[in-house]
Amino acid sequence: MTRTTRTWRHGTVAAALVAATVTASLMAGCTSGGRPSDDGRGQTHSRSEEPDHPESHAPASAGPVLAVKIDNVPGARPQTGLEAADIVYAEQVEGGLSRLMAIYATRLPEAVGPVRSARESDLELLGQFDKPTLAFSGAQRKLLPLIDRAPLTAEPPESAASGAYYRGTDRAAPHNLYLRPQKLVGTAPGADALTTGFRYGAAPEGGAPEKSRTVRFPSARFTFTWSAERHGWLVSMDGTPTVAGDGKRIAAPTVVVQYVKVRESRFHDVLGNNSPYTQSVGSGRAQVLRDGRAFDVKWRRAAAPDGTDFTTAAGTPVNFAKGQVWVLFARA
């Protein structure tokens, strides 16, 4: 689908008070003194609530997409609900590690997680959607006012509907916070909510045969291996196969390696490490992996409310294969 420029609309975050005991339980390991505990420290919770909703395949409702920040350190794997995402963005965070942003529009899994904290880059990235819902576990204290002014609906545990978040017992906090999407947003909005500028259809001409591609961050790596049987790229992270809840490998029909500027932001994590800012507005080169081939392309995103155009050197729009898309923001 093509993406047209729309008016940048600012929303305010609805705040709801919840019982102090519930807030304390959900926020343990998410924030400390208004700052996220991204160093992996936190208390273990002895009990969990299990998801009680079947997967939702509701028809389009013209609502906003759901964006969920997902933990991606080894202690958070295997993640839950990644296989249902329409788009998975991978970005660099403190210490050269990676974090995921999963976008849900066509279907909602019964659970997603582990949910982690937001970053400043997320606000620019999410500007391409029409007031998306952002599920996250907290943020650096000075970043909260920016989130409040962004054109999105912020839904951390302390303001979300009762029962939308729960703690698991199979791993320690902060790597055990999960979201029930249906309790947060109700139904999937449908493909029309994916205002990214991505186009789907036949592959462009040319390209080079590609069996496997590895993308490296300073302290993380992603490997995509072509599977003709699955007609997708089998995903591995830090050398470990990425699997769904049923143990089946996740295979993305399209992978985009997008080379962008990654600079220091004004924010730091609880240990004093600078939070990288990934610039998704601008232009540059990219590679699109689909159908067992790699295509050299150009990308351009003029402003935050716009989607991203991917074109050949001649300016022809590049189609993606239908299905899940992984976008990795690699340093230019």
mmCIF file of C-alpha atoms in Angstrom:
data_model
loop_
_atom_site.group_PDB
_atom_site.id
_atom_site.type_symbol
_atom_site.label_atom_id
_atom_site.label_comp_id
_atom_site.label_asym_id
_atom_site.label_seq_id
_atom_site.Cartn_x
_atom_site.Cartn_y
_atom_site.Cartn_z
ATOM 1 C CA MET A 1 0.000 0.000 0.000
ATOM 2 C CA THR A 2 1.175 3.506 -0.648
ATOM 3 C CA ARG A 3 1.618 6.072 2.032
ATOM 4 C CA THR A 4 0.378 9.642 1.812
ATOM 5 C CA THR A 5 1.353 12.478 4.062
ATOM 6 C CA ARG A 6 -1.116 13.140 6.808
ATOM 7 C CA THR A 7 -1.464 15.832 9.425
ATOM 8 C CA TRP A 8 0.694 15.304 12.495
ATOM 9 C CA ARG A 9 -1.846 14.940 15.234
ATOM 10 C CA HIS A 10 -0.887 15.260 18.835
ATOM 11 C CA GLY A 11 -2.674 13.272 21.475
ATOM 12 C CA THR A 12 -2.541 13.272 25.193
ATOM 13 C CA VAL A 13 -1.987 10.205 27.284
ATOM 14 C CA ALA A 14 -4.927 9.121 29.351
ATOM 15 C CA ALA A 15 -3.873 8.401 32.901
ATOM 16 C CA ALA A 16 -5.823 6.099 35.168
ATOM 17 C CA LEU A 17 -5.145 5.350 38.797
ATOM 18 C CA VAL A 18 -4.876 1.728 39.867
ATOM 19 C CA ALA A 19 -4.474 0.123 43.258
ATOM 20 C CA ALA A 20 -1.055 0.686 44.753
ATOM 21 C CA THR A 21 -0.399 -2.981 45.208
ATOM 22 C CA VAL A 22 -1.077 -3.757 41.546
ATOM 23 C CA THR A 23 1.101 -0.867 40.385
ATOM 24 C CA ALA A 24 3.977 -1.959 42.577
ATOM 25 C CA SER A 25 3.797 -5.503 41.265
ATOM 26 C CA LEU A 26 3.699 -4.574 37.593
ATOM 27 C CA MET A 27 6.319 -1.864 37.784
ATOM 28 C CA ALA A 28 8.903 -3.904 39.667
ATOM 29 C CA GLY A 29 11.910 -4.178 37.406
ATOM 30 C CA CYS A 30 10.482 -1.604 34.953
ATOM 31 C CA THR A 31 11.390 1.662 36.624
ATOM 32 C CA SER A 32 13.345 2.801 39.607
ATOM 33 C CA GLY A 33 12.989 6.387 40.703
ATOM 34 C CA GLY A 34 11.368 7.133 37.343
ATOM 35 C CA ARG A 35 14.144 5.395 35.404
ATOM 36 C CA PRO A 36 14.017 1.982 33.712
ATOM 37 C CA SER A 37 16.010 -0.868 35.255
ATOM 38 C CA ASP A 38 17.652 -1.873 31.980
ATOM 39 C CA ASP A 39 20.610 -3.501 33.700
ATOM 40 C CA GLY A 40 18.588 -6.661 34.294
ATOM 41 C CA ARG A 41 18.107 -6.163 38.006
ATOM 42 C CA GLY A 42 14.745 -6.800 39.585
ATOM 43 C CA GLN A 43 12.769 -8.967 41.940
ATOM 44 C CA THR A 44 11.370 -12.355 41.025
ATOM 45 C CA HIS A 45 7.606 -12.725 41.294
ATOM 46 C CA SER A 46 6.349 -16.018 42.647
ATOM 47 C CA ARG A 47 2.964 -16.163 40.932
ATOM 48 C CA SER A 48 1.697 -15.410 37.442
ATOM 49 C CA GLU A 49 -1.565 -14.981 35.643
ATOM 50 C CA GLU A 50 -1.914 -16.978 32.443
ATOM 51 C CA PRO A 51 -3.415 -15.447 29.294
ATOM 52 C CA ASP A 52 -7.085 -16.280 29.081
ATOM 53 C CA HIS A 53 -7.951 -15.081 25.565
ATOM 54 C CA PRO A 54 -7.784 -16.982 22.279
ATOM 55 C CA GLU A 55 -5.900 -15.378 19.414
ATOM 56 C CA SER A 56 -7.933 -12.617 17.818
ATOM 57 C CA HIS A 57 -8.494 -12.587 14.060
ATOM 58 C CA ALA A 58 -11.171 -9.898 14.126
ATOM 59 C CA PRO A 59 -12.059 -8.048 10.905
ATOM 60 C CA ALA A 60 -10.683 -4.587 10.259
ATOM 61 C CA SER A 61 -11.991 -1.947 12.641
ATOM 62 C CA ALA A 62 -10.075 1.096 11.328
ATOM 63 C CA GLY A 63 -8.397 1.582 14.689
ATOM 64 C CA PRO A 64 -4.718 2.262 15.394
ATOM 65 C CA VAL A 65 -1.921 -0.274 15.227
ATOM 66 C CA LEU A 66 -0.534 -1.721 18.437
ATOM 67 C CA ALA A 67 3.216 -1.229 18.920
ATOM 68 C CA VAL A 68 4.925 -3.222 21.676
ATOM 69 C CA LYS A 69 8.494 -2.739 22.911
ATOM 70 C CA ILE A 70 9.956 -6.224 23.374
ATOM 71 C CA ASP A 71 12.995 -7.328 25.330
ATOM 72 C CA ASN A 72 15.757 -8.977 23.312
ATOM 73 C CA VAL A 73 18.523 -10.055 25.686
ATOM 74 C CA PRO A 74 19.192 -13.809 26.001
ATOM 75 C CA GLY A 75 17.286 -13.974 29.297
ATOM 76 C CA ALA A 76 14.135 -12.753 27.560
ATOM 77 C CA ARG A 77 14.071 -15.450 24.885
ATOM 78 C CA PRO A 78 12.098 -17.091 23.460
ATOM 79 C CA GLN A 79 9.771 -14.135 23.162
ATOM 80 C CA THR A 80 6.005 -14.530 23.018
ATOM 81 C CA GLY A 81 3.801 -13.306 20.168
ATOM 82 C CA LEU A 82 6.506 -12.254 17.680
ATOM 83 C CA GLU A 83 5.173 -14.587 15.014
ATOM 84 C CA ALA A 84 1.878 -12.638 14.841
ATOM 85 C CA ALA A 85 3.489 -9.233 14.216
ATOM 86 C CA ASP A 86 3.109 -7.613 10.811
ATOM 87 C CA ILE A 87 6.409 -5.752 11.244
ATOM 88 C CA VAL A 88 9.314 -6.289 13.616
ATOM 89 C CA TYR A 89 11.765 -3.396 13.949
ATOM 90 C CA ALA A 90 15.191 -4.038 15.499
ATOM 91 C CA GLU A 91 17.037 -1.072 16.962
ATOM 92 C CA GLN A 92 20.228 -0.519 18.923
ATOM 93 C CA VAL A 93 20.004 0.393 22.604
ATOM 94 C CA GLU A 94 22.501 0.982 25.404
ATOM 95 C CA GLY A 95 25.701 -1.045 25.444
ATOM 96 C CA GLY A 96 25.288 -1.973 21.783
ATOM 97 C CA LEU A 97 22.448 -4.380 22.620
ATOM 98 C CA SER A 98 19.229 -4.658 20.630
ATOM 99 C CA ARG A 99 15.539 -4.227 21.338
ATOM 100 C CA LEU A 100 12.489 -4.990 19.217
ATOM 101 C CA MET A 101 9.393 -3.014 18.317
ATOM 102 C CA ALA A 102 6.594 -5.304 17.125
ATOM 103 C CA ILE A 103 3.686 -3.810 15.159
ATOM 104 C CA TYR A 104 0.297 -5.571 15.189
ATOM 105 C CA ALA A 105 -2.494 -4.720 12.758
ATOM 106 C CA THR A 106 -3.922 -7.818 11.053
ATOM 107 C CA ARG A 107 -4.093 -10.123 14.089
ATOM 108 C CA LEU A 108 -3.507 -10.072 17.808
ATOM 109 C CA PRO A 109 -1.800 -12.925 19.657
ATOM 110 C CA GLU A 110 -3.114 -13.860 23.082
ATOM 111 C CA ALA A 111 0.071 -12.567 24.712
ATOM 112 C CA VAL A 112 3.164 -10.519 23.788
ATOM 113 C CA GLY A 113 6.405 -10.037 25.639
ATOM 114 C CA PRO A 114 8.522 -9.634 27.578
ATOM 115 C CA VAL A 115 7.569 -5.958 27.436
ATOM 116 C CA ARG A 116 10.335 -3.423 28.066
ATOM 117 C CA SER A 117 10.897 0.325 28.199
ATOM 118 C CA ALA A 118 10.569 2.945 25.470
ATOM 119 C CA ARG A 119 13.261 5.081 23.839
ATOM 120 C CA GLU A 120 13.244 8.527 22.213
ATOM 121 C CA SER A 121 13.736 6.982 18.745
ATOM 122 C CA ASP A 122 10.408 5.184 19.101
ATOM 123 C CA LEU A 123 8.493 8.446 18.895
ATOM 124 C CA GLU A 124 9.925 9.341 15.491
ATOM 125 C CA LEU A 125 9.508 5.795 14.199
ATOM 126 C CA LEU A 126 5.855 5.610 15.266
ATOM 127 C CA GLY A 127 4.986 8.962 13.685
ATOM 128 C CA GLN A 128 4.165 7.146 10.435
ATOM 129 C CA PHE A 129 1.093 5.534 12.016
ATOM 130 C CA ASP A 130 -2.170 7.270 12.840
ATOM 131 C CA LYS A 131 -2.062 7.682 16.635
ATOM 132 C CA PRO A 132 -0.762 4.198 17.419
ATOM 133 C CA THR A 133 -1.089 2.533 20.800
ATOM 134 C CA LEU A 134 2.336 2.056 22.404
ATOM 135 C CA ALA A 135 2.710 -0.659 25.034
ATOM 136 C CA PHE A 136 5.910 -0.320 27.071
ATOM 137 C CA SER A 137 7.090 -0.939 30.608
ATOM 138 C CA GLY A 138 8.372 2.522 31.472
ATOM 139 C CA ALA A 139 10.851 5.148 30.291
ATOM 140 C CA GLN A 140 13.599 7.432 31.468
ATOM 141 C CA ARG A 141 11.964 10.100 33.645
ATOM 142 C CA LYS A 142 12.916 13.037 31.396
ATOM 143 C CA LEU A 143 11.566 11.203 28.342
ATOM 144 C CA LEU A 144 8.056 10.851 29.795
ATOM 145 C CA PRO A 145 6.939 14.409 28.854
ATOM 146 C CA LEU A 146 7.964 13.756 25.232
ATOM 147 C CA ILE A 147 5.935 10.565 25.187
ATOM 148 C CA ASP A 148 2.990 12.473 26.639
ATOM 149 C CA ARG A 149 3.149 15.037 23.811
ATOM 150 C CA ALA A 150 3.685 12.519 21.014
ATOM 151 C CA PRO A 151 0.863 11.628 18.599
ATOM 152 C CA LEU A 152 0.222 8.253 20.179
ATOM 153 C CA THR A 153 -1.650 6.605 23.024
ATOM 154 C CA ALA A 154 0.807 5.481 25.677
ATOM 155 C CA GLU A 155 -0.200 2.377 27.637
ATOM 156 C CA PRO A 156 2.337 1.452 30.330
ATOM 157 C CA PRO A 157 1.164 -0.923 33.078
ATOM 158 C CA GLU A 158 0.181 1.827 35.513
ATOM 159 C CA SER A 159 -2.381 3.349 33.122
ATOM 160 C CA ALA A 160 -3.533 0.309 31.146
ATOM 161 C CA ALA A 161 -6.835 -1.472 31.654
ATOM 162 C CA SER A 162 -6.941 -3.960 34.486
ATOM 163 C CA GLY A 163 -5.582 -7.344 33.433
ATOM 164 C CA ALA A 164 -3.845 -6.068 30.296
ATOM 165 C CA TYR A 165 -0.429 -6.828 31.792
ATOM 166 C CA TYR A 166 0.678 -9.797 33.864
ATOM 167 C CA ARG A 167 3.878 -11.244 35.308
ATOM 168 C CA GLY A 168 5.208 -14.662 34.368
ATOM 169 C CA THR A 169 7.022 -16.989 36.750
ATOM 170 C CA ASP A 170 9.455 -18.708 34.387
ATOM 171 C CA ARG A 171 12.037 -15.914 34.501
ATOM 172 C CA ALA A 172 13.081 -13.056 36.756
ATOM 173 C CA ALA A 173 11.969 -9.428 36.480
ATOM 174 C CA PRO A 174 12.352 -7.319 34.438
ATOM 175 C CA HIS A 175 12.196 -10.047 31.784
ATOM 176 C CA ASN A 176 8.780 -11.412 32.772
ATOM 177 C CA LEU A 177 6.228 -8.683 31.993
ATOM 178 C CA TYR A 178 3.664 -9.669 29.348
ATOM 179 C CA LEU A 179 0.753 -7.981 27.596
ATOM 180 C CA ARG A 180 -2.683 -9.306 26.659
ATOM 181 C CA PRO A 181 -3.296 -7.243 23.489
ATOM 182 C CA GLN A 182 -7.006 -7.973 23.293
ATOM 183 C CA LYS A 183 -7.574 -6.526 26.762
ATOM 184 C CA LEU A 184 -5.669 -3.398 25.767
ATOM 185 C CA VAL A 185 -7.015 -2.603 22.292
ATOM 186 C CA GLY A 186 -9.905 -4.999 21.766
ATOM 187 C CA THR A 187 -9.587 -6.038 18.115
ATOM 188 C CA ALA A 188 -6.998 -5.917 15.357
ATOM 189 C CA PRO A 189 -7.460 -2.782 13.205
ATOM 190 C CA GLY A 190 -6.637 -4.451 9.891
ATOM 191 C CA ALA A 191 -4.037 -3.936 7.181
ATOM 192 C CA ASP A 192 -5.206 -0.423 6.335
ATOM 193 C CA ALA A 193 -3.648 0.761 9.608
ATOM 194 C CA LEU A 194 -0.175 -0.147 8.303
ATOM 195 C CA THR A 195 0.634 3.285 6.884
ATOM 196 C CA THR A 196 4.338 2.557 6.457
ATOM 197 C CA GLY A 197 4.666 3.096 2.732
ATOM 198 C CA PHE A 198 5.544 -0.590 2.286
ATOM 199 C CA ARG A 199 4.369 -2.075 -1.019
ATOM 200 C CA TYR A 200 3.645 -5.761 -1.534
ATOM 201 C CA GLY A 201 3.692 -7.670 -4.791
ATOM 202 C CA ALA A 202 6.036 -9.176 -7.358
ATOM 203 C CA ALA A 203 9.770 -8.978 -6.760
ATOM 204 C CA PRO A 204 11.807 -6.418 -8.692
ATOM 205 C CA GLU A 205 14.069 -7.559 -11.482
ATOM 206 C CA GLY A 206 17.657 -8.482 -10.728
ATOM 207 C CA GLY A 207 18.998 -9.030 -7.267
ATOM 208 C CA ALA A 208 21.728 -11.439 -6.206
ATOM 209 C CA PRO A 209 21.201 -14.947 -4.811
ATOM 210 C CA GLU A 210 21.471 -14.903 -1.024
ATOM 211 C CA LYS A 211 21.490 -17.882 1.317
ATOM 212 C CA SER A 212 22.188 -16.122 4.595
ATOM 213 C CA ARG A 213 22.699 -12.612 5.900
ATOM 214 C CA THR A 214 24.054 -11.512 9.284
ATOM 215 C CA VAL A 215 23.538 -7.990 10.608
ATOM 216 C CA ARG A 216 25.708 -6.973 13.545
ATOM 217 C CA PHE A 217 25.178 -4.402 16.261
ATOM 218 C CA PRO A 218 28.079 -3.717 18.653
ATOM 219 C CA SER A 219 26.822 -6.340 21.137
ATOM 220 C CA ALA A 220 24.145 -8.203 19.184
ATOM 221 C CA ARG A 221 23.677 -9.956 15.866
ATOM 222 C CA PHE A 222 20.810 -11.122 13.680
ATOM 223 C CA THR A 223 21.103 -13.891 11.100
ATOM 224 C CA PHE A 224 18.523 -14.616 8.392
ATOM 225 C CA THR A 225 18.801 -17.902 6.486
ATOM 226 C CA TRP A 226 16.677 -18.510 3.414
ATOM 227 C CA SER A 227 14.289 -21.464 3.563
ATOM 228 C CA ALA A 228 12.649 -22.351 0.258
ATOM 229 C CA GLU A 229 10.367 -24.764 2.094
ATOM 230 C CA ARG A 230 9.050 -22.011 4.392
ATOM 231 C CA HIS A 231 9.418 -19.341 1.700
ATOM 232 C CA GLY A 232 10.953 -17.062 4.295
ATOM 233 C CA TRP A 233 14.104 -16.129 6.134
ATOM 234 C CA LEU A 234 14.640 -18.202 9.278
ATOM 235 C CA VAL A 235 15.502 -15.792 12.070
ATOM 236 C CA SER A 236 18.314 -16.268 14.587
ATOM 237 C CA MET A 237 19.422 -13.775 17.220
ATOM 238 C CA ASP A 238 22.885 -13.942 18.787
ATOM 239 C CA GLY A 239 23.290 -17.389 17.271
ATOM 240 C CA THR A 240 20.062 -18.797 18.755
ATOM 241 C CA PRO A 241 17.113 -19.763 16.515
ATOM 242 C CA THR A 242 14.101 -17.501 17.056
ATOM 243 C CA VAL A 243 11.034 -19.611 17.695
ATOM 244 C CA ALA A 244 7.318 -19.048 18.268
ATOM 245 C CA GLY A 245 5.395 -20.284 21.281
ATOM 246 C CA ASP A 246 4.841 -23.651 19.592
ATOM 247 C CA GLY A 247 8.578 -24.077 19.047
ATOM 248 C CA LYS A 248 8.390 -23.478 15.285
ATOM 249 C CA ARG A 249 11.068 -21.274 13.749
ATOM 250 C CA ILE A 250 9.985 -17.775 12.805
ATOM 251 C CA ALA A 251 10.425 -17.232 9.058
ATOM 252 C CA ALA A 252 9.980 -13.711 7.664
ATOM 253 C CA PRO A 253 9.202 -13.460 3.916
ATOM 254 C CA THR A 254 10.918 -10.047 3.759
ATOM 255 C CA VAL A 255 13.912 -8.633 5.625
ATOM 256 C CA VAL A 256 15.036 -5.024 5.203
ATOM 257 C CA VAL A 257 18.512 -3.941 6.251
ATOM 258 C CA GLN A 258 18.154 -0.158 6.418
ATOM 259 C CA TYR A 259 21.331 1.882 6.913
ATOM 260 C CA VAL A 260 20.605 4.925 9.076
ATOM 261 C CA LYS A 261 22.321 7.475 11.272
ATOM 262 C CA VAL A 262 22.665 6.335 14.888
ATOM 263 C CA ARG A 263 23.740 9.134 17.198
ATOM 264 C CA GLU A 264 23.835 9.828 20.915
ATOM 265 C CA SER A 265 20.622 11.107 22.464
ATOM 266 C CA ARG A 266 20.192 13.363 25.488
ATOM 267 C CA PHE A 267 19.144 10.381 27.634
ATOM 268 C CA HIS A 268 20.997 7.696 29.591
ATOM 269 C CA ASP A 269 20.027 4.413 31.217
ATOM 270 C CA VAL A 270 20.190 3.692 34.957
ATOM 271 C CA LEU A 271 23.877 2.766 34.663
ATOM 272 C CA GLY A 272 24.777 6.007 32.889
ATOM 273 C CA ASN A 273 25.097 4.505 29.396
ATOM 274 C CA ASN A 274 23.953 6.828 26.624
ATOM 275 C CA SER A 275 20.762 5.829 24.814
ATOM 276 C CA PRO A 276 21.426 5.752 21.056
ATOM 277 C CA TYR A 277 19.028 7.689 18.822
ATOM 278 C CA THR A 278 18.159 5.909 15.573
ATOM 279 C CA GLN A 279 17.102 8.364 12.856
ATOM 280 C CA SER A 280 14.367 6.779 10.753
ATOM 281 C CA VAL A 281 13.664 10.062 8.910
ATOM 282 C CA GLY A 282 16.066 10.874 6.093
ATOM 283 C CA SER A 283 17.421 8.874 3.187
ATOM 284 C CA GLY A 284 20.100 6.352 2.408
ATOM 285 C CA ARG A 285 20.767 2.874 1.135
ATOM 286 C CA ALA A 286 19.144 -0.392 2.105
ATOM 287 C CA GLN A 287 18.952 -4.004 1.072
ATOM 288 C CA VAL A 288 15.724 -5.910 0.684
ATOM 289 C CA LEU A 289 15.932 -9.672 1.137
ATOM 290 C CA ARG A 290 13.095 -11.703 -0.374
ATOM 291 C CA ASP A 291 12.630 -14.885 -2.415
ATOM 292 C CA GLY A 292 16.191 -15.989 -1.640
ATOM 293 C CA ARG A 293 17.687 -12.887 -3.248
ATOM 294 C CA ALA A 294 19.137 -9.559 -2.075
ATOM 295 C CA PHE A 295 18.179 -6.289 -3.773
ATOM 296 C CA ASP A 296 20.144 -3.063 -3.391
ATOM 297 C CA VAL A 297 17.674 -0.212 -2.953
ATOM 298 C CA LYS A 298 17.355 3.357 -1.762
ATOM 299 C CA TRP A 299 15.138 4.499 1.097
ATOM 300 C CA ARG A 300 13.601 7.882 1.798
ATOM 301 C CA ARG A 301 11.331 9.192 4.542
ATOM 302 C CA ALA A 302 10.775 12.932 4.249
ATOM 303 C CA ALA A 303 9.168 13.584 7.650
ATOM 304 C CA ALA A 304 8.025 11.725 10.734
ATOM 305 C CA PRO A 305 4.340 11.595 9.663
ATOM 306 C CA ASP A 306 5.369 9.889 6.397
ATOM 307 C CA GLY A 307 6.037 6.290 5.575
ATOM 308 C CA THR A 308 9.297 5.110 4.011
ATOM 309 C CA ASP A 309 9.722 4.727 0.261
ATOM 310 C CA PHE A 310 12.012 1.983 -1.029
ATOM 311 C CA THR A 311 13.052 2.317 -4.662
ATOM 312 C CA THR A 312 15.521 0.932 -7.169
ATOM 313 C CA ALA A 313 18.376 3.065 -8.468
ATOM 314 C CA ALA A 314 16.055 4.031 -11.331
ATOM 315 C CA GLY A 315 13.399 5.208 -8.886
ATOM 316 C CA THR A 316 10.985 2.291 -9.326
ATOM 317 C CA PRO A 317 9.117 1.364 -6.118
ATOM 318 C CA VAL A 318 10.252 -1.953 -4.627
ATOM 319 C CA ASN A 319 7.664 -4.511 -3.552
ATOM 320 C CA PHE A 320 7.978 -6.709 -0.482
ATOM 321 C CA ALA A 321 6.743 -10.295 -0.275
ATOM 322 C CA LYS A 322 3.411 -10.684 1.492
ATOM 323 C CA GLY A 323 3.718 -11.543 5.164
ATOM 324 C CA GLN A 324 5.860 -10.460 8.087
ATOM 325 C CA VAL A 325 8.600 -7.881 7.497
ATOM 326 C CA TRP A 326 11.688 -7.478 9.679
ATOM 327 C CA VAL A 327 13.433 -4.086 9.492
ATOM 328 C CA LEU A 328 16.907 -3.807 10.980
ATOM 329 C CA PHE A 329 18.293 -0.329 11.535
ATOM 330 C CA ALA A 330 21.999 -0.753 10.846
ATOM 331 C CA ARG A 331 24.492 2.060 11.341
ATOM 332 C CA ALA A 332 25.284 3.814 8.055
#
